[in-house]
PDB file of C-alpha atoms in Angstrom:
ATOM      1  CA  MET A   1     114.164 130.185 -58.608  1.00 47.00           C
ATOM      2  CA  TYR A   2     116.542 127.229 -57.332  1.00 42.00           C
ATOM      3  CA  PRO A   3     114.755 124.228 -58.592  1.00 43.00           C
ATOM      4  CA  PHE A   4     114.793 123.087 -54.630  1.00 39.00           C
ATOM      5  CA  ALA A   5     112.665 126.101 -54.279  1.00 42.00           C
ATOM      6  CA  GLN A   6     110.284 125.382 -56.904  1.00 43.00           C
ATOM      7  CA  SER A   7     109.492 121.580 -55.795  1.00 41.00           C
ATOM      8  CA  ALA A   8     109.084 123.030 -51.969  1.00 41.00           C
ATOM      9  CA  LEU A   9     106.754 125.981 -53.355  1.00 39.00           C
ATOM     10  CA  SER A  10     105.047 123.559 -55.531  1.00 43.00           C
ATOM     11  CA  LEU A  11     104.485 120.480 -52.422  1.00 39.00           C
ATOM     12  CA  LEU A  12     102.746 123.343 -50.274  1.00 37.00           C
ATOM     13  CA  LEU A  13     100.838 124.866 -53.008  1.00 37.00           C
ATOM     14  CA  VAL A  14      99.730 121.123 -53.647  1.00 34.00           C
ATOM     15  CA  CYS A  15      99.108 120.987 -49.234  1.00 37.00           C
ATOM     16  CA  LEU A  16      97.156 124.089 -49.103  1.00 33.00           C
ATOM     17  CA  PHE A  17      94.596 122.419 -52.918  1.00 30.00           C
ATOM     18  CA  CYS A  18      93.741 118.764 -50.798  1.00 32.00           C
ATOM     19  CA  TYR A  19      92.977 120.721 -47.373  1.00 28.00           C
ATOM     20  CA  CYS A  20      90.799 123.462 -48.733  1.00 31.00           C
ATOM     21  CA  GLN A  21      88.712 120.506 -50.583  1.00 32.00           C
ATOM     22  CA  PRO A  22      85.057 119.894 -48.617  1.00 31.00           C
ATOM     23  CA  GLN A  23      86.145 117.058 -45.731  1.00 32.00           C
ATOM     24  CA  GLY A  24      84.597 113.857 -46.190  1.00 31.00           C
ATOM     25  CA  ALA A  25      83.207 114.480 -49.520  1.00 30.00           C
ATOM     26  CA  ALA A  26      82.791 111.980 -51.964  1.00 30.00           C
ATOM     27  CA  SER A  27      81.549 110.867 -55.291  1.00 29.00           C
ATOM     28  CA  PRO A  28      77.528 110.320 -54.989  1.00 28.00           C
ATOM     29  CA  SER A  29      76.964 106.754 -55.579  1.00 31.00           C
ATOM     30  CA  THR A  30      74.209 104.352 -54.295  1.00 31.00           C
ATOM     31  CA  PRO A  31      75.727 101.689 -51.683  1.00 31.00           C
ATOM     32  CA  ALA A  32      74.233  98.156 -52.823  1.00 33.00           C
ATOM     33  CA  PRO A  33      72.341  96.055 -50.115  1.00 37.00           C
ATOM     34  CA  ILE A  34      74.376  93.953 -47.985  1.00 36.00           C
ATOM     35  CA  SER A  35      72.972  90.474 -47.481  1.00 41.00           C
ATOM     36  CA  ILE A  36      72.991  89.813 -43.321  1.00 47.00           C
ATOM     37  CA  SER A  37      73.106  86.346 -41.902  1.00 63.00           C
ATOM     38  CA  LEU A  38      69.681  85.316 -40.142  1.00 77.00           C
ATOM     39  CA  LYS A  39      71.268  82.356 -38.142  1.00 69.00           C
ATOM     40  CA  ASP A  40      72.468  84.742 -34.869  1.00 74.00           C
ATOM     41  CA  THR A  41      69.170  86.168 -34.465  1.00 79.00           C
ATOM     42  CA  LEU A  42      66.535  83.474 -36.043  1.00 91.00           C
ATOM     43  CA  ARG A  43      66.089  79.895 -35.379  1.00 93.00           C
ATOM     44  CA  LEU A  44      66.132  77.798 -38.636  1.00 94.00           C
ATOM     45  CA  ASP A  45      66.838  74.231 -37.797  1.00 95.00           C
ATOM     46  CA  PRO A  46      63.870  72.482 -36.349  1.00 96.00           C
ATOM     47  CA  SER A  47      64.026  70.600 -33.065  1.00 95.00           C
ATOM     48  CA  ASP A  48      65.520  66.608 -33.039  1.00 96.00           C
ATOM     49  CA  LYS A  49      61.903  66.255 -31.583  1.00 97.00           C
ATOM     50  CA  THR A  50      59.390  64.834 -34.216  1.00 98.00           C
ATOM     51  CA  TYR A  51      56.817  67.095 -35.500  1.00 98.00           C
ATOM     52  CA  ALA A  52      54.170  65.930 -33.987  1.00 98.00           C
ATOM     53  CA  ALA A  53      56.075  65.254 -30.172  1.00 98.00           C
ATOM     54  CA  THR A  54      56.636  68.999 -30.967  1.00 98.00           C
ATOM     55  CA  LYS A  55      53.192  70.131 -31.596  1.00 98.00           C
ATOM     56  CA  ALA A  56      51.776  68.046 -28.773  1.00 98.00           C
ATOM     57  CA  MET A  57      54.961  70.115 -26.495  1.00 98.00           C
ATOM     58  CA  VAL A  58      53.075  73.522 -27.540  1.00 98.00           C
ATOM     59  CA  ASN A  59      50.004  72.733 -26.541  1.00 98.00           C
ATOM     60  CA  ARG A  60      51.215  71.715 -23.076  1.00 98.00           C
ATOM     61  CA  ARG A  61      52.641  74.793 -22.769  1.00 98.00           C
ATOM     62  CA  ARG A  62      49.820  76.708 -24.001  1.00 98.00           C
ATOM     63  CA  GLN A  63      47.718  75.291 -21.948  1.00 98.00           C
ATOM     64  CA  ALA A  64      50.101  75.898 -18.922  1.00 98.00           C
ATOM     65  CA  LEU A  65      49.909  79.345 -19.749  1.00 98.00           C
ATOM     66  CA  HIS A  66      46.608  79.834 -19.921  1.00 98.00           C
ATOM     67  CA  THR A  67      46.756  78.028 -16.279  1.00 98.00           C
ATOM     68  CA  ALA A  68      49.092  80.686 -15.150  1.00 98.00           C
ATOM     69  CA  TYR A  69      47.462  83.473 -16.663  1.00 98.00           C
ATOM     70  CA  ALA A  70      44.010  82.649 -15.673  1.00 97.00           C
ATOM     71  CA  ALA A  71      45.539  83.153 -12.365  1.00 97.00           C
ATOM     72  CA  GLY A  72      46.851  86.005 -12.503  1.00 97.00           C
ATOM     73  CA  ARG A  73      50.493  85.192 -11.950  1.00 98.00           C
ATOM     74  CA  ILE A  74      51.849  86.390 -15.471  1.00 97.00           C
ATOM     75  CA  THR A  75      50.401  89.277 -18.439  1.00 97.00           C
ATOM     76  CA  LEU A  76      49.382  89.274 -21.555  1.00 97.00           C
ATOM     77  CA  ASP A  77      53.418  90.828 -22.304  1.00 97.00           C
ATOM     78  CA  SER A  78      54.397  87.282 -21.240  1.00 97.00           C
ATOM     79  CA  VAL A  79      51.982  85.392 -23.167  1.00 98.00           C
ATOM     80  CA  ARG A  80      53.026  87.190 -26.295  1.00 97.00           C
ATOM     81  CA  GLN A  81      56.647  86.647 -26.080  1.00 97.00           C
ATOM     82  CA  ALA A  82      55.770  83.036 -25.653  1.00 98.00           C
ATOM     83  CA  PHE A  83      53.524  82.524 -28.626  1.00 98.00           C
ATOM     84  CA  THR A  84      56.036  84.724 -30.381  1.00 98.00           C
ATOM     85  CA  SER A  85      58.559  82.142 -30.251  1.00 98.00           C
ATOM     86  CA  VAL A  86      56.063  78.964 -30.738  1.00 98.00           C
ATOM     87  CA  LEU A  87      56.037  79.826 -33.991  1.00 98.00           C
ATOM     88  CA  LEU A  88      59.519  81.029 -34.581  1.00 98.00           C
ATOM     89  CA  ASP A  89      61.060  78.886 -32.889  1.00 97.00           C
ATOM     90  CA  ASP A  90      58.957  75.822 -32.109  1.00 98.00           C
ATOM     91  CA  ILE A  91      57.236  75.544 -35.565  1.00 98.00           C
ATOM     92  CA  ILE A  92      57.937  77.081 -38.588  1.00 98.00           C
ATOM     93  CA  PRO A  93      61.681  76.010 -38.470  1.00 98.00           C
ATOM     94  CA  TYR A  94      60.412  72.621 -39.587  1.00 98.00           C
ATOM     95  CA  TRP A  95      58.891  74.546 -42.829  1.00 98.00           C
ATOM     96  CA  TYR A  96      62.098  76.076 -43.784  1.00 98.00           C
ATOM     97  CA  GLY A  97      62.787  74.005 -47.247  1.00 97.00           C
ATOM     98  CA  THR A  98      59.522  73.125 -48.150  1.00 98.00           C
ATOM     99  CA  ASP A  99      58.552  73.284 -51.582  1.00 98.00           C
ATOM    100  CA  TRP A 100      55.804  76.036 -52.892  1.00 98.00           C
ATOM    101  CA  SER A 101      53.555  75.213 -55.497  1.00 97.00           C
ATOM    102  CA  PHE A 102      50.119  77.745 -56.304  1.00 95.00           C
ATOM    103  CA  GLU A 103      48.307  75.254 -54.701  1.00 95.00           C
ATOM    104  CA  GLY A 104      49.794  72.957 -52.614  1.00 98.00           C
ATOM    105  CA  HIS A 105      48.389  72.354 -48.965  1.00 98.00           C
ATOM    106  CA  THR A 106      50.265  69.856 -47.620  1.00 98.00           C
ATOM    107  CA  THR A 107      50.562  69.241 -43.391  1.00 98.00           C
ATOM    108  CA  VAL A 108      53.648  67.359 -43.394  1.00 98.00           C
ATOM    109  CA  PRO A 109      56.960  70.089 -43.132  1.00 98.00           C
ATOM    110  CA  ARG A 110      59.208  69.115 -46.268  1.00 97.00           C
ATOM    111  CA  SER A 111      57.027  66.242 -47.795  1.00 97.00           C
ATOM    112  CA  GLY A 112      54.031  67.739 -50.994  1.00 97.00           C
ATOM    113  CA  GLN A 113      54.355  72.076 -51.494  1.00 98.00           C
ATOM    114  CA  ILE A 114      53.161  74.587 -49.934  1.00 98.00           C
ATOM    115  CA  ALA A 115      51.439  77.777 -50.923  1.00 98.00           C
ATOM    116  CA  CYS A 116      52.284  80.901 -49.286  1.00 98.00           C
ATOM    117  CA  GLY A 117      48.354  81.357 -48.230  1.00 98.00           C
ATOM    118  CA  TYR A 118      48.512  77.431 -46.973  1.00 98.00           C
ATOM    119  CA  PHE A 119      51.870  78.001 -44.744  1.00 98.00           C
ATOM    120  CA  VAL A 120      50.416  81.180 -42.668  1.00 98.00           C
ATOM    121  CA  SER A 121      47.084  79.276 -42.167  1.00 98.00           C
ATOM    122  CA  THR A 122      48.769  75.926 -41.235  1.00 98.00           C
ATOM    123  CA  THR A 123      51.768  77.222 -39.339  1.00 98.00           C
ATOM    124  CA  LEU A 124      49.197  79.124 -36.797  1.00 98.00           C
ATOM    125  CA  LEU A 125      46.789  75.969 -36.864  1.00 98.00           C
ATOM    126  CA  ASP A 126      50.011  74.105 -35.582  1.00 98.00           C
ATOM    127  CA  ALA A 127      50.802  76.491 -33.320  1.00 98.00           C
ATOM    128  CA  GLY A 128      47.850  75.846 -30.969  1.00 98.00           C
ATOM    129  CA  VAL A 129      45.493  78.574 -32.883  1.00 98.00           C
ATOM    130  CA  ARG A 130      41.816  77.408 -33.808  1.00 97.00           C
ATOM    131  CA  LEU A 131      41.527  78.444 -37.153  1.00 97.00           C
ATOM    132  CA  ASN A 132      40.057  76.646 -40.451  1.00 96.00           C
ATOM    133  CA  ARG A 133      43.173  76.451 -42.293  1.00 96.00           C
ATOM    134  CA  TYR A 134      41.680  76.221 -45.593  1.00 96.00           C
ATOM    135  CA  ARG A 135      39.060  79.165 -45.549  1.00 96.00           C
ATOM    136  CA  LEU A 136      42.259  81.626 -44.437  1.00 97.00           C
ATOM    137  CA  ALA A 137      44.136  80.149 -47.190  1.00 97.00           C
ATOM    138  CA  GLN A 138      41.913  81.244 -49.517  1.00 95.00           C
ATOM    139  CA  GLN A 139      40.991  84.598 -49.252  1.00 96.00           C
ATOM    140  CA  ALA A 140      42.572  87.794 -50.934  1.00 96.00           C
ATOM    141  CA  PRO A 141      45.519  89.133 -48.579  1.00 97.00           C
ATOM    142  CA  GLU A 142      43.819  92.044 -47.402  1.00 96.00           C
ATOM    143  CA  THR A 143      41.113  89.779 -46.228  1.00 96.00           C
ATOM    144  CA  GLU A 144      43.396  87.250 -44.752  1.00 97.00           C
ATOM    145  CA  ALA A 145      44.847  90.598 -43.144  1.00 97.00           C
ATOM    146  CA  ARG A 146      41.469  91.821 -41.292  1.00 96.00           C
ATOM    147  CA  MET A 147      40.142  88.327 -40.647  1.00 96.00           C
ATOM    148  CA  LEU A 148      43.292  87.701 -38.513  1.00 97.00           C
ATOM    149  CA  ASN A 149      43.232  91.754 -36.946  1.00 96.00           C
ATOM    150  CA  LEU A 150      39.445  90.248 -35.758  1.00 94.00           C
ATOM    151  CA  GLY A 151      37.709  93.704 -36.011  1.00 81.00           C
ATOM    152  CA  LYS A 152      41.098  96.287 -35.626  1.00 87.00           C
ATOM    153  CA  ASP A 153      41.649  98.193 -38.621  1.00 91.00           C
ATOM    154  CA  VAL A 154      44.741  96.965 -40.791  1.00 95.00           C
ATOM    155  CA  LEU A 155      47.012  98.945 -41.712  1.00 95.00           C
ATOM    156  CA  LYS A 156      47.224  99.336 -45.562  1.00 96.00           C
ATOM    157  CA  LEU A 157      50.614 101.249 -46.713  1.00 95.00           C
ATOM    158  CA  GLU A 158      52.017 101.758 -50.421  1.00 94.00           C
ATOM    159  CA  SER A 159      54.951 102.618 -51.923  1.00 91.00           C
ATOM    160  CA  HIS A 160      56.746 103.210 -55.178  1.00 88.00           C
ATOM    161  CA  THR A 161      60.362 101.670 -54.720  1.00 91.00           C
ATOM    162  CA  PRO A 162      61.942  98.794 -53.093  1.00 89.00           C
ATOM    163  CA  TYR A 163      63.662 101.258 -50.722  1.00 88.00           C
ATOM    164  CA  MET A 164      60.871 103.112 -49.758  1.00 90.00           C
ATOM    165  CA  ALA A 165      58.827 100.139 -49.400  1.00 89.00           C
ATOM    166  CA  ALA A 166      61.318  98.665 -46.499  1.00 91.00           C
ATOM    167  CA  ALA A 167      61.912 102.450 -44.515  1.00 92.00           C
ATOM    168  CA  GLN A 168      57.975 102.991 -44.482  1.00 90.00           C
ATOM    169  CA  LEU A 169      57.596  99.381 -43.201  1.00 92.00           C
ATOM    170  CA  GLU A 170      60.939  99.795 -40.592  1.00 91.00           C
ATOM    171  CA  LYS A 171      59.221 103.133 -39.518  1.00 91.00           C
ATOM    172  CA  GLN A 172      55.599 101.259 -38.679  1.00 90.00           C
ATOM    173  CA  LEU A 173      56.570  98.348 -37.539  1.00 94.00           C
ATOM    174  CA  GLN A 174      56.653  97.786 -33.179  1.00 93.00           C
ATOM    175  CA  ASP A 175      59.817  94.648 -33.139  1.00 96.00           C
ATOM    176  CA  GLY A 176      57.868  91.544 -33.397  1.00 97.00           C
ATOM    177  CA  LEU A 177      56.063  89.572 -35.999  1.00 98.00           C
ATOM    178  CA  CYS A 178      52.672  90.405 -37.845  1.00 98.00           C
ATOM    179  CA  PHE A 179      51.280  89.309 -40.972  1.00 98.00           C
ATOM    180  CA  ILE A 180      51.746  90.369 -44.291  1.00 98.00           C
ATOM    181  CA  GLY A 181      49.549  90.686 -47.444  1.00 98.00           C
ATOM    182  CA  MET A 182      50.920  92.251 -51.044  1.00 97.00           C
ATOM    183  CA  GLY A 183      48.931  93.717 -53.758  1.00 96.00           C
ATOM    184  CA  SER A 184      46.288  90.460 -54.542  1.00 95.00           C
ATOM    185  CA  SER A 185      48.690  88.094 -54.793  1.00 96.00           C
ATOM    186  CA  HIS A 186      51.324  87.069 -51.918  1.00 98.00           C
ATOM    187  CA  VAL A 187      51.212  86.607 -48.171  1.00 98.00           C
ATOM    188  CA  GLY A 188      53.277  85.899 -45.658  1.00 98.00           C
ATOM    189  CA  TYR A 189      54.880  86.599 -42.265  1.00 98.00           C
ATOM    190  CA  LEU A 190      57.538  90.110 -41.784  1.00 98.00           C
ATOM    191  CA  LEU A 191      59.632  89.812 -38.688  1.00 97.00           C
ATOM    192  CA  LYS A 192      61.027  92.552 -37.124  1.00 96.00           C
ATOM    193  CA  ARG A 193      63.908  92.261 -34.556  1.00 93.00           C
ATOM    194  CA  ASP A 194      66.680  94.136 -33.859  1.00 88.00           C
ATOM    195  CA  GLY A 195      66.054  96.937 -36.334  1.00 86.00           C
ATOM    196  CA  GLN A 196      66.030  94.294 -39.046  1.00 92.00           C
ATOM    197  CA  LEU A 197      63.003  93.310 -40.984  1.00 95.00           C
ATOM    198  CA  THR A 198      62.758  89.548 -42.467  1.00 97.00           C
ATOM    199  CA  ALA A 199      60.740  87.677 -45.067  1.00 97.00           C
ATOM    200  CA  ILE A 200      58.871  84.739 -43.700  1.00 98.00           C
ATOM    201  CA  HIS A 201      57.154  83.201 -46.838  1.00 98.00           C
ATOM    202  CA  SER A 202      56.265  80.230 -49.269  1.00 98.00           C
ATOM    203  CA  ASN A 203      58.130  81.886 -51.718  1.00 98.00           C
ATOM    204  CA  TYR A 204      57.296  81.526 -55.471  1.00 97.00           C
ATOM    205  CA  VAL A 205      60.861  82.764 -56.909  1.00 96.00           C
ATOM    206  CA  MET A 206      63.932  81.029 -56.831  1.00 94.00           C
ATOM    207  CA  PRO A 207      64.330  78.572 -54.916  1.00 91.00           C
ATOM    208  CA  SER A 208      61.113  78.306 -54.601  1.00 97.00           C
ATOM    209  CA  GLU A 209      60.215  76.711 -51.091  1.00 98.00           C
ATOM    210  CA  VAL A 210      59.619  78.151 -47.404  1.00 98.00           C
ATOM    211  CA  VAL A 211      62.303  80.776 -46.536  1.00 97.00           C
ATOM    212  CA  ALA A 212      63.484  83.660 -44.020  1.00 97.00           C
ATOM    213  CA  GLN A 213      65.562  85.816 -45.735  1.00 96.00           C
ATOM    214  CA  PRO A 214      65.755  89.688 -45.683  1.00 95.00           C
ATOM    215  CA  ILE A 215      63.559  91.960 -46.720  1.00 95.00           C
ATOM    216  CA  MET A 216      66.005  93.830 -49.442  1.00 94.00           C
ATOM    217  CA  GLU A 217      66.195  90.290 -51.138  1.00 94.00           C
ATOM    218  CA  SER A 218      62.914  89.363 -50.694  1.00 96.00           C
ATOM    219  CA  VAL A 219      59.859  89.689 -53.375  1.00 96.00           C
ATOM    220  CA  TYR A 220      58.193  92.074 -50.521  1.00 96.00           C
ATOM    221  CA  VAL A 221      59.558  94.646 -51.717  1.00 93.00           C
ATOM    222  CA  GLY A 222      58.367  94.311 -55.420  1.00 93.00           C
ATOM    223  CA  PHE A 223      54.578  95.429 -54.342  1.00 95.00           C
ATOM    224  CA  GLY A 224      53.312  98.519 -54.348  1.00 94.00           C
ATOM    225  CA  THR A 225      50.808  97.797 -51.824  1.00 96.00           C
ATOM    226  CA  PHE A 226      50.489  96.233 -48.318  1.00 96.00           C
ATOM    227  CA  TYR A 227      48.151  94.873 -45.573  1.00 97.00           C
ATOM    228  CA  LEU A 228      49.582  94.370 -42.029  1.00 97.00           C
ATOM    229  CA  ALA A 229      47.942  92.471 -39.399  1.00 97.00           C
ATOM    230  CA  ASP A 230      49.423  92.067 -36.149  1.00 97.00           C
ATOM    231  CA  ILE A 231      50.650  88.502 -34.708  1.00 98.00           C
ATOM    232  CA  THR A 232      53.098  89.383 -31.963  1.00 98.00           C
ATOM    233  CA  TRP A 233      50.345  92.821 -30.430  1.00 97.00           C
ATOM    234  CA  ASN A 234      47.203  91.143 -31.711  1.00 97.00           C
ATOM    235  CA  ASP A 235      45.906  90.634 -28.105  1.00 97.00           C
ATOM    236  CA  GLN A 236      42.550  89.114 -29.218  1.00 97.00           C
ATOM    237  CA  LEU A 237      44.534  86.462 -30.932  1.00 98.00           C
ATOM    238  CA  LEU A 238      46.188  85.588 -28.272  1.00 98.00           C
ATOM    239  CA  LYS A 239      43.208  85.295 -26.226  1.00 97.00           C
ATOM    240  CA  TYR A 240      42.011  82.789 -28.350  1.00 98.00           C
ATOM    241  CA  TRP A 241      45.038  81.332 -28.542  1.00 98.00           C
ATOM    242  CA  LEU A 242      45.355  80.921 -24.991  1.00 97.00           C
ATOM    243  CA  LYS A 243      41.982  79.490 -24.098  1.00 96.00           C
ATOM    244  CA  GLY A 244      41.773  77.230 -27.583  1.00 96.00           C
ATOM    245  CA  GLY A 245      38.290  79.018 -28.971  1.00 96.00           C
ATOM    246  CA  GLU A 246      38.015  78.940 -32.262  1.00 96.00           C
ATOM    247  CA  VAL A 247      39.120  82.148 -34.727  1.00 96.00           C
ATOM    248  CA  PRO A 248      36.144  82.913 -36.817  1.00 92.00           C
ATOM    249  CA  THR A 249      36.837  83.131 -40.001  1.00 85.00           C
ATOM    250  CA  ALA A 250      34.687  84.054 -43.493  1.00 64.00           C
ATOM    251  CA  LYS A 251      33.627  81.707 -46.531  1.00 50.00           C
ATOM    252  CA  LYS A 252      34.827  84.283 -49.264  1.00 46.00           C
ATOM    253  CA  LYS A 253      36.880  82.483 -51.820  1.00 47.00           C
ATOM    254  CA  HIS A 254      40.449  83.796 -53.463  1.00 45.00           C
ATOM    255  CA  PRO A 255      42.740  82.214 -54.017  1.00 47.00           C
ATOM    256  CA  SER A 256      46.509  83.115 -53.353  1.00 50.00           C
ATOM    257  CA  GLY A 257      49.684  81.893 -53.936  1.00 56.00           C
TER     258      GLY A 257
END
């Protein structure tokens, strides 16, 4: 066979071999988690106002919403959107960067330290939810969830791997903010928005401060048991907030960091 013919035949065989391979086949591998920016979906910087001025503004807004709701001019869905915004956009941004410590219970953002339970109870209190922040913060994670759920069943989830934990939480939760208790030692908020899960908590590992971070980059997925209580979708809690009524809390003491 002529050299040219041999080369042509070889090229044809190579092309046929490549064409006959399964299309889209790839070597099996596990993709690494992708870090996402939160700046486009979550307010991370506080207002230029003082914290006291913002709390006063939030209280005026709550009173106006109560008047409008009592008169039938707005629905509870409008209230839930407003309350979620108060927490995420008005109150919590002041707390990012506040140092964590196991016994921290400061009332001043970025001054002193705050434990995970006190971060939740203090931000709820400052958003206008009348509760005993000490009693709530001193409970075990499951008990805190039951307190905030005000008699409704607490959603309990269990998982064995970080990916399973994130997948279960994403599947079970509606868009909105909820309280999450983990195991017997950690609590925080969990936000589901646009299909993404964000952990908002006083973080006990580096950088050991109040943070918002994608769930796969947080300590949340290191736990195997989760207790969840609605915040955005908690109608009873919203009505307590609107009316300025005191949320009942128990006295059972169990520190959580």
